[in-house]
Amino acid sequence: MGPGVLLEPVAPLELSVNRWQPSSLRKQAIPEDTPEIIDRKVRGLLNKLTIERFDPISAQIIQWVNKLENDKDGRTPIQVIRLVFENAIHDETACEMYARLCRKMMEQISPKVQDKGIKNPEGKPIAGGQLFRKYLLNHCQEDFERGWVTKEATAAATKLKATEDEAAKAEAEKNNEEGAALYSEEYYAAQKAKRQGLGLIKFIGELFKLQMLTERIMHECIKKLLGNVENPEEGGIESLCKLLATVGKLLDTPKARAHMDVYFSRMKDMAKSNNVNARMQFMLQDLIELRERSWIPCNAVAAPRRLQRSMNEYVRFHLLLSEC
C-alpha cells in the first residue's frame, strides 16, 4: 500500500463466548459452589491430609461441606463422602485417618445441611450429623454389595491367568525358552478390584471402631463373608480375615460370644478344606490363633520375652566381667 491511501473503517472486535482466557481469570469466572470446584478443592485437601496436619486440613474440608448449607439436596456431603471413600480404599494404611475424618465431619457438620428427600419418622428432613451418617451407611452398603459383584470377575480372571501361565510355561519348556508371562488387562483390573475391596473392608472396620457403624452391620458383613464354607473364594477369605483382625477384639464380648464361636468354628472347617489353598489356610489359622491369645498380636506377646532374655544376657555378661 502506498502512502496517502485511505482505509475504510472497520467494526471493533467482539468478545466471543468461548474465547481463550488465562487460568486465573477462568477460576474467577466459575462460581465456587459448582461440583467441579468442590471436587478439585476437596481432592487437593485430601491429597495433603496427613496425621501431622490432620486438624488444619480436616477443618478446611469441613468448611467446604458447610459452605453450601443453604442447599437442601445434600449433594455436597455426598460428593465429599465419595471422595473420602476413593482415597481410603486406595490407601489401606491410611484407613484409620480417613475414618477419623468421617467422625470429625459428622460431629462438626452444620445442622443447616439438609436433604428434603430424606425424612425422619416425624416427617422432618434429616440434617447435620445424622444426615451425614445416613449417607455414610448407604455408601458402605453400596460399595460392599458392589464388591461381591466384582469378586466373581476377580476369581475368574485369576483362574484364567493361572491357566494361561501353565500353558505358557509348558510351551517355553517345550521350546527350551525362558520368558516372562504377560498379564492381561483383565487380570490387572481384577487385582485392582481385589485391593480396593480389601481397602473397603479395612475402612469399614475402622469406622466401626469409631462407633460410626453398629455391631449388627459388622455381624451381617461377617455372615456374608462366611456364606460359602464348602467352596470359599480367596477374596472372601482375605476380606473375612481383614475384617476380623480389625474389629474382632471389639466384637468378641460375652454378649456376642456365641456368634463368634460359630464364626470361628466355620473358619476351622474352611482351614481344613481341600478347596482352600495353603496361603488361605495359613491366614485362617493365624486369625484363629490370634483369638486364642485374646486378640494379642504375636509380636506383642514375644516382645517382653525377648527383652527379658536380653536383660538376662546383659546381667550374665557383667557378672563374668566382675569375676575376671
Short mmCIF file of C-alpha atoms in Angstrom, two decimals:
data_model
loop_
_atom_site.label_atom_id
_atom_site.label_comp_id
_atom_site.label_asym_id
_atom_site.label_seq_id
_atom_site.Cartn_x
_atom_site.Cartn_y
_atom_site.Cartn_z
CA MET A 1 0.00 0.00 0.00
CA GLY A 2 1.37 3.36 -0.97
CA PRO A 3 1.30 6.49 1.16
CA GLY A 4 -1.87 8.53 1.18
CA VAL A 5 -4.23 5.53 0.73
CA LEU A 6 -7.26 5.83 2.99
CA LEU A 7 -8.53 2.74 4.88
CA GLU A 8 -12.18 2.00 5.32
CA PRO A 9 -13.48 1.97 8.92
CA VAL A 10 -13.62 -1.49 10.48
CA ALA A 11 -16.02 -2.58 13.22
CA PRO A 12 -14.32 -3.29 16.55
CA LEU A 13 -13.71 -6.93 17.50
CA GLU A 14 -16.38 -8.55 19.62
CA LEU A 15 -15.55 -10.85 22.54
CA SER A 16 -16.69 -14.40 21.82
CA VAL A 17 -18.16 -16.63 24.45
CA ASN A 18 -15.60 -19.41 24.06
CA ARG A 19 -12.56 -17.16 23.74
CA TRP A 20 -9.26 -18.13 25.37
CA GLN A 21 -8.66 -16.77 28.85
CA PRO A 22 -5.83 -17.17 31.35
CA SER A 23 -6.45 -19.81 34.01
CA SER A 24 -6.54 -17.17 36.74
CA LEU A 25 -9.43 -15.37 35.04
CA ARG A 26 -11.26 -18.62 34.34
CA LYS A 27 -11.14 -19.57 38.03
CA GLN A 28 -12.67 -16.25 38.96
CA ALA A 29 -15.45 -16.71 36.43
CA ILE A 30 -16.55 -20.11 37.81
CA PRO A 31 -18.67 -19.94 40.98
CA GLU A 32 -17.27 -21.79 43.98
CA ASP A 33 -20.47 -23.72 44.58
CA THR A 34 -20.18 -25.82 41.41
CA PRO A 35 -19.45 -29.55 41.76
CA GLU A 36 -16.31 -29.15 39.64
CA ILE A 37 -14.75 -26.61 42.00
CA ILE A 38 -15.74 -28.59 45.10
CA ASP A 39 -14.29 -31.75 43.58
CA ARG A 40 -10.98 -30.07 42.76
CA LYS A 41 -10.65 -28.29 46.10
CA VAL A 42 -11.55 -31.29 48.27
CA ARG A 43 -9.33 -33.63 46.24
CA GLY A 44 -6.43 -31.26 46.76
CA LEU A 45 -7.05 -31.12 50.50
CA LEU A 46 -7.34 -34.91 50.77
CA ASN A 47 -4.01 -35.29 48.99
CA LYS A 48 -2.44 -33.03 51.62
CA LEU A 49 -4.09 -34.81 54.56
CA THR A 50 -1.61 -36.45 56.94
CA ILE A 51 -1.57 -37.38 60.61
CA GLU A 52 0.64 -34.39 61.39
CA ARG A 53 -1.59 -31.93 59.50
CA PHE A 54 -4.89 -33.61 60.30
CA ASP A 55 -6.52 -30.80 62.30
CA PRO A 56 -5.98 -27.86 59.90
CA ILE A 57 -6.65 -29.81 56.69
CA SER A 58 -9.75 -31.55 58.06
CA ALA A 59 -11.07 -28.18 59.23
CA GLN A 60 -10.80 -26.84 55.67
CA ILE A 61 -12.63 -29.87 54.27
CA ILE A 62 -15.45 -29.34 56.77
CA GLN A 63 -15.64 -25.69 55.72
CA TRP A 64 -16.31 -26.78 52.15
CA VAL A 65 -19.07 -29.11 53.35
CA ASN A 66 -20.69 -26.35 55.39
CA LYS A 67 -20.23 -23.67 52.74
CA LEU A 68 -23.36 -24.82 50.89
CA GLU A 69 -25.54 -25.24 53.95
CA ASN A 70 -28.37 -23.36 52.24
CA ASP A 71 -28.73 -26.12 49.63
CA LYS A 72 -31.40 -28.63 50.61
CA ASP A 73 -30.39 -31.55 48.39
CA GLY A 74 -27.33 -32.74 50.34
CA ARG A 75 -25.21 -33.02 47.21
CA THR A 76 -22.04 -31.62 48.81
CA PRO A 77 -21.83 -34.14 51.71
CA ILE A 78 -22.49 -36.96 49.24
CA GLN A 79 -19.72 -35.69 46.98
CA VAL A 80 -17.23 -35.35 49.84
CA ILE A 81 -18.06 -38.83 51.20
CA ARG A 82 -17.45 -40.30 47.74
CA LEU A 83 -14.03 -38.63 47.56
CA VAL A 84 -13.09 -39.84 51.03
CA PHE A 85 -14.05 -43.40 50.10
CA GLU A 86 -11.98 -43.24 46.93
CA ASN A 87 -8.89 -42.22 48.88
CA ALA A 88 -9.48 -44.71 51.70
CA ILE A 89 -9.87 -47.82 49.56
CA HIS A 90 -6.78 -46.93 47.51
CA ASP A 91 -4.58 -46.46 50.60
CA GLU A 92 -5.26 -49.18 53.14
CA THR A 93 -2.60 -47.86 55.53
CA ALA A 94 -4.48 -44.54 55.86
CA CYS A 95 -7.95 -46.02 56.52
CA GLU A 96 -7.78 -45.12 60.21
CA MET A 97 -7.04 -41.49 59.38
CA TYR A 98 -9.92 -41.24 56.90
CA ALA A 99 -12.25 -42.84 59.45
CA ARG A 100 -11.23 -40.14 61.93
CA LEU A 101 -12.03 -37.56 59.25
CA CYS A 102 -15.53 -39.00 58.81
CA ARG A 103 -16.08 -38.94 62.55
CA LYS A 104 -15.00 -35.31 62.76
CA MET A 105 -17.19 -34.31 59.82
CA MET A 106 -20.20 -36.00 61.42
CA GLU A 107 -19.60 -34.09 64.65
CA GLN A 108 -18.95 -30.68 63.09
CA ILE A 109 -21.19 -30.57 60.04
CA SER A 110 -23.65 -27.69 60.17
CA PRO A 111 -27.19 -28.57 61.33
CA LYS A 112 -28.44 -26.44 58.44
CA VAL A 113 -27.20 -29.01 55.92
CA GLN A 114 -30.36 -30.87 54.93
CA ASP A 115 -31.82 -33.19 52.34
CA LYS A 116 -35.53 -32.73 51.78
CA GLY A 117 -35.71 -36.18 50.22
CA ILE A 118 -34.69 -37.95 53.48
CA LYS A 119 -37.02 -37.51 56.43
CA ASN A 120 -37.29 -38.90 59.93
CA PRO A 121 -40.38 -40.76 61.26
CA GLU A 122 -41.87 -37.40 62.23
CA GLY A 123 -41.76 -36.22 58.62
CA LYS A 124 -38.99 -33.65 59.14
CA PRO A 125 -35.87 -33.54 56.93
CA ILE A 126 -32.79 -35.20 58.43
CA ALA A 127 -29.99 -32.68 58.89
CA GLY A 128 -26.45 -32.25 60.18
CA GLY A 129 -24.51 -35.17 61.58
CA GLN A 130 -27.48 -37.52 61.39
CA LEU A 131 -27.76 -36.87 57.65
CA PHE A 132 -24.02 -37.35 57.17
CA ARG A 133 -24.13 -40.72 58.97
CA LYS A 134 -27.10 -41.78 56.82
CA TYR A 135 -25.15 -41.01 53.66
CA LEU A 136 -22.14 -42.87 55.05
CA LEU A 137 -24.13 -46.01 55.83
CA ASN A 138 -25.67 -46.02 52.35
CA HIS A 139 -22.25 -45.66 50.74
CA CYS A 140 -20.80 -48.51 52.84
CA GLN A 141 -23.67 -50.81 51.89
CA GLU A 142 -23.49 -49.98 48.19
CA ASP A 143 -19.72 -50.45 47.99
CA PHE A 144 -19.80 -53.69 49.99
CA GLU A 145 -22.51 -55.19 47.78
CA ARG A 146 -20.73 -53.97 44.65
CA GLY A 147 -17.60 -55.74 45.86
CA TRP A 148 -19.47 -59.06 45.77
CA VAL A 149 -20.17 -58.48 42.10
CA THR A 150 -16.55 -57.69 41.22
CA LYS A 151 -15.16 -60.60 43.26
CA GLU A 152 -16.58 -63.04 40.70
CA ALA A 153 -14.66 -61.26 37.97
CA THR A 154 -11.54 -61.35 40.15
CA ALA A 155 -11.78 -65.09 40.68
CA ALA A 156 -12.47 -65.75 37.00
CA ALA A 157 -9.55 -63.58 35.87
CA THR A 158 -7.18 -65.18 38.40
CA LYS A 159 -8.18 -68.67 37.28
CA LEU A 160 -7.77 -67.70 33.64
CA LYS A 161 -4.35 -66.21 34.33
CA ALA A 162 -3.19 -69.37 36.11
CA THR A 163 -4.30 -71.47 33.14
CA GLU A 164 -2.51 -69.17 30.70
CA ASP A 165 0.67 -69.24 32.81
CA GLU A 166 0.68 -73.05 32.84
CA ALA A 167 0.23 -73.13 29.07
CA ALA A 168 2.98 -70.55 28.51
CA LYS A 169 5.32 -72.41 30.84
CA ALA A 170 4.71 -75.71 29.07
CA GLU A 171 5.30 -74.07 25.71
CA ALA A 172 8.53 -72.45 26.94
CA GLU A 173 9.82 -75.74 28.31
CA LYS A 174 8.96 -77.41 25.02
CA ASN A 175 10.94 -74.83 23.06
CA ASN A 176 13.68 -74.51 25.73
CA GLU A 177 12.88 -70.83 26.10
CA GLU A 178 12.63 -68.62 29.16
CA GLY A 179 10.24 -65.68 29.05
CA ALA A 180 8.16 -63.60 31.40
CA ALA A 181 4.48 -64.32 31.33
CA LEU A 182 2.39 -61.42 30.15
CA TYR A 183 -0.54 -60.30 32.29
CA SER A 184 -3.79 -59.44 30.59
CA GLU A 185 -5.68 -56.21 31.17
CA GLU A 186 -8.50 -58.20 32.77
CA TYR A 187 -6.07 -59.64 35.30
CA TYR A 188 -4.75 -56.21 36.31
CA ALA A 189 -8.30 -54.86 36.58
CA ALA A 190 -9.29 -57.82 38.76
CA GLN A 191 -6.28 -57.36 41.04
CA LYS A 192 -7.08 -53.67 41.37
CA ALA A 193 -10.66 -54.52 42.33
CA LYS A 194 -9.33 -57.00 44.88
CA ARG A 195 -7.06 -54.40 46.51
CA GLN A 196 -9.89 -51.89 46.63
CA GLY A 197 -12.17 -54.49 48.20
CA LEU A 198 -9.67 -55.18 50.97
CA GLY A 199 -9.24 -51.45 51.49
CA LEU A 200 -13.01 -51.07 51.79
CA ILE A 201 -13.18 -53.85 54.40
CA LYS A 202 -10.42 -52.20 56.40
CA PHE A 203 -12.14 -48.81 56.17
CA ILE A 204 -15.48 -50.27 57.31
CA GLY A 205 -13.72 -51.83 60.29
CA GLU A 206 -12.10 -48.52 61.25
CA LEU A 207 -15.47 -46.76 61.01
CA PHE A 208 -16.93 -49.33 63.41
CA LYS A 209 -14.08 -48.78 65.87
CA LEU A 210 -15.07 -45.10 65.96
CA GLN A 211 -18.72 -46.03 66.56
CA MET A 212 -19.80 -44.86 63.13
CA LEU A 213 -21.23 -48.30 62.30
CA THR A 214 -23.15 -50.68 64.53
CA GLU A 215 -22.34 -54.21 65.69
CA ARG A 216 -25.29 -55.52 63.71
CA ILE A 217 -23.72 -54.26 60.48
CA MET A 218 -20.42 -55.95 61.35
CA HIS A 219 -22.13 -59.26 62.05
CA GLU A 220 -24.04 -59.02 58.76
CA CYS A 221 -20.76 -58.47 56.90
CA ILE A 222 -19.13 -61.46 58.61
CA LYS A 223 -22.11 -63.71 57.86
CA LYS A 224 -21.96 -62.62 54.22
CA LEU A 225 -18.26 -63.45 54.02
CA LEU A 226 -18.87 -66.85 55.66
CA GLY A 227 -21.73 -67.73 53.37
CA ASN A 228 -19.83 -70.36 51.36
CA VAL A 229 -17.85 -72.59 53.72
CA GLU A 230 -17.57 -75.65 51.48
CA ASN A 231 -16.11 -73.88 48.47
CA PRO A 232 -14.98 -70.40 49.60
CA GLU A 233 -13.28 -67.94 47.31
CA GLU A 234 -9.90 -66.44 48.01
CA GLY A 235 -11.15 -62.86 48.03
CA GLY A 236 -13.86 -63.67 50.55
CA ILE A 237 -11.38 -65.35 52.91
CA GLU A 238 -8.97 -62.42 52.74
CA SER A 239 -11.78 -59.95 53.38
CA LEU A 240 -13.02 -62.02 56.32
CA CYS A 241 -9.57 -62.18 57.90
CA LYS A 242 -9.00 -58.47 57.32
CA LEU A 243 -12.32 -57.54 58.94
CA LEU A 244 -11.94 -59.80 61.98
CA ALA A 245 -8.34 -58.73 62.51
CA THR A 246 -9.60 -55.14 62.65
CA VAL A 247 -12.79 -55.47 64.73
CA GLY A 248 -12.65 -58.97 66.22
CA LYS A 249 -11.49 -57.83 69.63
CA LEU A 250 -14.39 -55.38 69.94
CA LEU A 251 -16.96 -57.91 68.75
CA ASP A 252 -15.75 -60.77 70.95
CA THR A 253 -17.75 -59.77 74.03
CA PRO A 254 -19.73 -62.04 76.40
CA LYS A 255 -22.93 -60.84 74.73
CA ALA A 256 -21.79 -61.96 71.26
CA ARG A 257 -19.55 -64.86 72.33
CA ALA A 258 -21.92 -67.47 70.92
CA HIS A 259 -21.90 -65.80 67.49
CA MET A 260 -18.11 -65.56 67.49
CA ASP A 261 -17.82 -69.24 68.41
CA VAL A 262 -19.94 -70.16 65.38
CA TYR A 263 -17.84 -67.93 63.11
CA PHE A 264 -14.57 -69.48 64.20
CA SER A 265 -15.98 -72.99 64.05
CA ARG A 266 -16.77 -72.40 60.39
CA MET A 267 -13.33 -70.88 59.85
CA LYS A 268 -11.69 -74.01 61.29
CA ASP A 269 -13.67 -76.10 58.82
CA MET A 270 -12.57 -73.80 56.00
CA ALA A 271 -8.92 -74.10 57.06
CA LYS A 272 -9.15 -77.89 56.74
CA SER A 273 -10.93 -77.83 53.40
CA ASN A 274 -9.12 -79.17 50.34
CA ASN A 275 -10.71 -76.39 48.29
CA VAL A 276 -8.69 -73.75 50.16
CA ASN A 277 -5.09 -73.17 49.11
CA ALA A 278 -2.20 -73.20 51.58
CA ARG A 279 -1.91 -69.40 51.75
CA MET A 280 -5.53 -69.01 52.79
CA GLN A 281 -5.23 -71.88 55.27
CA PHE A 282 -2.31 -70.16 57.00
CA MET A 283 -4.22 -66.87 57.02
CA LEU A 284 -7.21 -68.50 58.69
CA GLN A 285 -5.01 -70.33 61.18
CA ASP A 286 -3.24 -67.09 62.14
CA LEU A 287 -6.59 -65.49 62.90
CA ILE A 288 -7.76 -68.49 64.92
CA GLU A 289 -4.57 -68.35 67.00
CA LEU A 290 -5.00 -64.60 67.42
CA ARG A 291 -8.33 -65.16 69.13
CA GLU A 292 -6.84 -67.90 71.30
CA ARG A 293 -4.28 -65.32 72.51
CA SER A 294 -7.16 -62.99 73.49
CA TRP A 295 -6.55 -60.87 70.38
CA ILE A 296 -2.98 -60.02 71.40
CA PRO A 297 -0.65 -59.95 68.36
CA CYS A 298 2.17 -62.48 68.43
CA ASN A 299 4.84 -59.76 68.25
CA ALA A 300 3.33 -58.09 71.33
CA VAL A 301 3.47 -61.42 73.19
CA ALA A 302 7.03 -62.12 72.16
CA ALA A 303 8.41 -58.66 72.84
CA PRO A 304 8.68 -58.94 76.66
CA ARG A 305 10.32 -62.36 76.33
CA ARG A 306 12.98 -61.01 74.03
CA LEU A 307 13.51 -58.07 76.35
CA GLN A 308 13.81 -60.35 79.38
CA ARG A 309 16.25 -62.57 77.52
CA SER A 310 18.36 -59.57 76.55
CA MET A 311 18.39 -58.33 80.14
CA ASN A 312 19.43 -61.75 81.43
CA GLU A 313 22.28 -61.89 78.94
CA TYR A 314 23.31 -58.38 79.95
CA VAL A 315 23.44 -59.38 83.65
CA ARG A 316 25.41 -62.56 82.95
CA PHE A 317 27.89 -60.59 80.86
CA HIS A 318 28.58 -58.16 83.71
CA LEU A 319 28.88 -60.99 86.21
CA LEU A 320 31.53 -62.58 84.04
CA LEU A 321 33.37 -59.27 83.85
CA SER A 322 33.29 -58.91 87.62
CA GLU A 323 34.69 -62.42 88.09
CA CYS A 324 37.53 -61.61 85.73
#
